Tab-separated table of C-alpha atoms in Angstrom:
chain	number	residue	atom	x	y	z
A	67	MET	CA	25.781	-23.681	-20.158
A	68	ARG	CA	27.815	-21.630	-17.722
A	69	LEU	CA	26.999	-18.403	-19.582
A	70	ARG	CA	23.287	-19.203	-19.416
A	71	ALA	CA	23.493	-19.787	-15.650
A	72	THR	CA	25.365	-16.509	-15.165
A	73	LEU	CA	22.839	-14.575	-17.244
A	74	SER	CA	20.006	-16.210	-15.344
A	75	MET	CA	21.533	-15.128	-12.020
A	76	LEU	CA	22.014	-11.574	-13.292
A	77	GLY	CA	18.383	-11.483	-14.353
A	78	MET	CA	17.324	-12.419	-10.835
A	79	LEU	CA	19.383	-9.589	-9.394
A	80	VAL	CA	17.836	-7.006	-11.704
A	81	ALA	CA	14.186	-7.809	-11.023
A	82	LEU	CA	13.744	-9.043	-7.497
A	83	PRO	CA	10.290	-9.863	-6.207
A	84	ALA	CA	9.309	-7.819	-3.183
A	85	ALA	CA	8.842	-9.550	0.142
A	86	ALA	CA	5.378	-10.989	0.550
A	87	LEU	CA	2.888	-8.345	1.580
A	88	ASP	CA	5.355	-5.470	1.371
A	89	TYR	CA	3.165	-2.383	1.538
A	90	LEU	CA	4.316	1.138	0.737
A	91	SER	CA	2.528	4.440	0.294
A	92	VAL	CA	2.780	7.124	-2.344
A	93	ALA	CA	5.002	9.922	-0.964
A	94	GLU	CA	3.736	12.607	-3.352
A	95	PRO	CA	1.253	12.663	-6.237
A	96	ALA	CA	2.567	10.263	-8.869
A	97	LEU	CA	1.716	8.689	-12.191
A	98	ALA	CA	1.078	4.974	-12.632
A	99	TYR	CA	2.648	3.564	-15.810
A	100	ASP	CA	2.107	0.456	-17.911
A	101	SER	CA	5.861	-0.260	-17.964
A	102	PRO	CA	8.948	0.612	-15.874
A	103	SER	CA	9.874	3.693	-17.882
A	104	ARG	CA	8.788	7.305	-18.272
A	105	GLN	CA	8.500	6.475	-21.958
A	106	GLY	CA	5.716	4.047	-21.020
A	107	THR	CA	2.058	5.017	-21.122
A	108	PRO	CA	0.865	6.936	-18.049
A	109	LEU	CA	-2.356	5.243	-16.921
A	110	TYR	CA	-3.616	7.458	-14.093
A	111	ALA	CA	-2.518	9.737	-11.257
A	112	VAL	CA	-2.177	8.380	-7.731
A	113	ALA	CA	-2.795	10.618	-4.705
A	114	ARG	CA	-0.255	11.160	-1.933
A	115	GLY	CA	-0.723	8.685	0.904
A	116	THR	CA	-2.320	5.957	-1.203
A	117	PRO	CA	-1.183	2.496	-0.061
A	118	VAL	CA	0.225	0.086	-2.641
A	119	GLU	CA	1.615	-3.444	-2.424
A	120	ALA	CA	5.110	-3.875	-3.880
A	121	ILE	CA	5.224	-6.886	-6.199
A	122	VAL	CA	8.536	-6.459	-8.087
A	123	VAL	CA	11.345	-4.013	-7.354
A	124	LEU	CA	13.655	-2.913	-10.158
A	125	ASP	CA	16.430	-0.361	-9.862
A	126	ALA	CA	14.312	2.808	-10.005
A	127	TRP	CA	10.842	1.298	-10.497
A	128	VAL	CA	8.395	-0.782	-8.478
A	129	LYS	CA	5.559	-2.864	-9.864
A	130	VAL	CA	2.695	-2.344	-7.425
A	131	ARG	CA	-0.821	-3.594	-6.855
A	132	ASP	CA	-3.409	-1.021	-5.839
A	133	ALA	CA	-6.478	-1.562	-3.658
A	134	GLY	CA	-8.511	-2.401	-6.755
A	135	GLY	CA	-6.087	-5.176	-7.698
A	136	GLU	CA	-4.612	-3.396	-10.713
A	137	LEU	CA	-0.891	-3.919	-11.398
A	138	VAL	CA	1.041	-0.830	-12.499
A	139	TRP	CA	4.581	0.563	-12.400
A	140	MET	CA	5.610	3.526	-10.234
A	141	GLU	CA	8.886	5.352	-9.748
A	142	LYS	CA	10.584	4.076	-6.593
A	143	ARG	CA	11.632	7.584	-5.518
A	144	LEU	CA	7.939	8.566	-5.228
A	145	LEU	CA	7.132	5.776	-2.765
A	146	SER	CA	7.507	5.802	1.007
A	147	GLU	CA	7.737	3.118	3.675
A	148	LYS	CA	5.149	5.008	5.729
A	149	ARG	CA	2.267	2.587	6.291
A	150	MET	CA	-1.098	3.869	5.189
A	151	LEU	CA	-4.415	2.046	4.908
A	152	ILE	CA	-7.440	2.843	2.775
A	153	VAL	CA	-11.002	2.178	3.881
A	154	SER	CA	-12.397	-0.580	1.668
A	155	ALA	CA	-15.809	-0.918	3.352
A	156	GLU	CA	-18.676	1.474	2.643
A	157	ARG	CA	-18.184	2.842	6.157
A	158	ALA	CA	-15.633	1.792	8.779
A	159	GLN	CA	-16.171	2.325	12.486
A	160	VAL	CA	-13.018	3.318	14.348
A	161	ARG	CA	-13.483	2.412	18.007
A	162	VAL	CA	-11.860	3.378	21.311
A	163	GLN	CA	-10.865	-0.252	21.903
A	164	ALA	CA	-10.535	-3.302	19.690
A	165	ASP	CA	-13.984	-4.555	20.626
A	166	ASP	CA	-17.334	-4.367	18.811
A	167	PRO	CA	-19.241	-2.916	21.799
A	168	ALA	CA	-16.582	-0.199	22.376
A	169	PRO	CA	-17.643	3.399	21.658
A	170	VAL	CA	-17.020	4.719	18.149
A	171	VAL	CA	-14.365	7.467	17.948
A	172	PHE	CA	-15.237	8.294	14.329
A	173	GLU	CA	-16.517	6.725	11.141
A	174	ALA	CA	-14.615	6.799	7.875
A	175	GLU	CA	-16.172	6.353	4.449
A	176	ARG	CA	-14.783	4.262	1.585
A	177	ASP	CA	-11.433	5.509	0.186
A	178	VAL	CA	-10.505	7.559	3.283
A	179	LEU	CA	-6.791	7.209	4.099
A	180	LEU	CA	-5.763	6.203	7.620
A	181	GLU	CA	-2.249	5.958	9.003
A	182	TYR	CA	-1.241	2.561	10.385
A	183	VAL	CA	-0.207	2.945	14.046
A	184	GLU	CA	0.230	-0.638	15.250
A	185	ALA	CA	-1.226	-4.115	15.082
A	186	GLY	CA	-4.088	-4.675	17.469
A	187	PRO	CA	-5.661	-7.818	18.848
A	188	SER	CA	-6.600	-10.428	16.260
A	189	GLY	CA	-8.792	-8.911	13.564
A	190	TRP	CA	-8.106	-5.279	14.545
A	191	VAL	CA	-5.534	-2.602	13.739
A	192	LYS	CA	-4.836	0.730	15.434
A	193	VAL	CA	-5.085	3.675	13.028
A	194	GLN	CA	-4.897	7.450	13.046
A	195	HIS	CA	-6.918	9.875	10.951
A	196	ARG	CA	-5.062	12.892	9.521
A	197	GLY	CA	-7.010	15.030	12.014
A	198	GLY	CA	-5.238	13.201	14.857
A	199	GLN	CA	-8.069	10.945	16.045
A	200	GLN	CA	-6.923	7.405	16.852
A	201	GLY	CA	-8.685	4.139	17.415
A	202	TYR	CA	-9.127	0.555	16.291
A	203	VAL	CA	-10.704	-0.599	13.040
A	204	LYS	CA	-11.492	-4.123	11.882
A	205	VAL	CA	-8.920	-5.352	9.376
A	206	VAL	CA	-11.701	-6.449	6.997
A	207	GLN	CA	-12.752	-2.784	6.640
A	208	VAL	CA	-9.385	-1.535	5.337
A	209	TRP	CA	-6.828	-2.443	2.664
A	210	GLY	CA	-3.059	-2.233	2.995
A	211	LEU	CA	-2.220	-4.894	5.560
């Protein structure tokens, strides 16, 4: 009985679930695998900057969920804590202020990556485009929060 409890505790230490809504981004182009091993099957390539949600963290591997909801394994060393968002709407309007009538700074199409700057008023988030333009986008138009 004691051995079983010890083994159970060790198992918990090896595969710890990530904190709820723990988002990371891909630090450099990486492969998504079907298992936590390079001997696993590579499923597809993931572009640098792509946000992912950490679900389970192992020693050198992280099970992540992508914007499409797919669960895959990625090497931990290829992930970054830099917060990135991906446009999930057909077209997102990034505005000067967190207000629908505010002027539009730029529009971003689906799958465009935006850097998370800070939380905005309820329902909004401040973002930055790689070209340097900043503004507020509705949280329902992006994924990675």
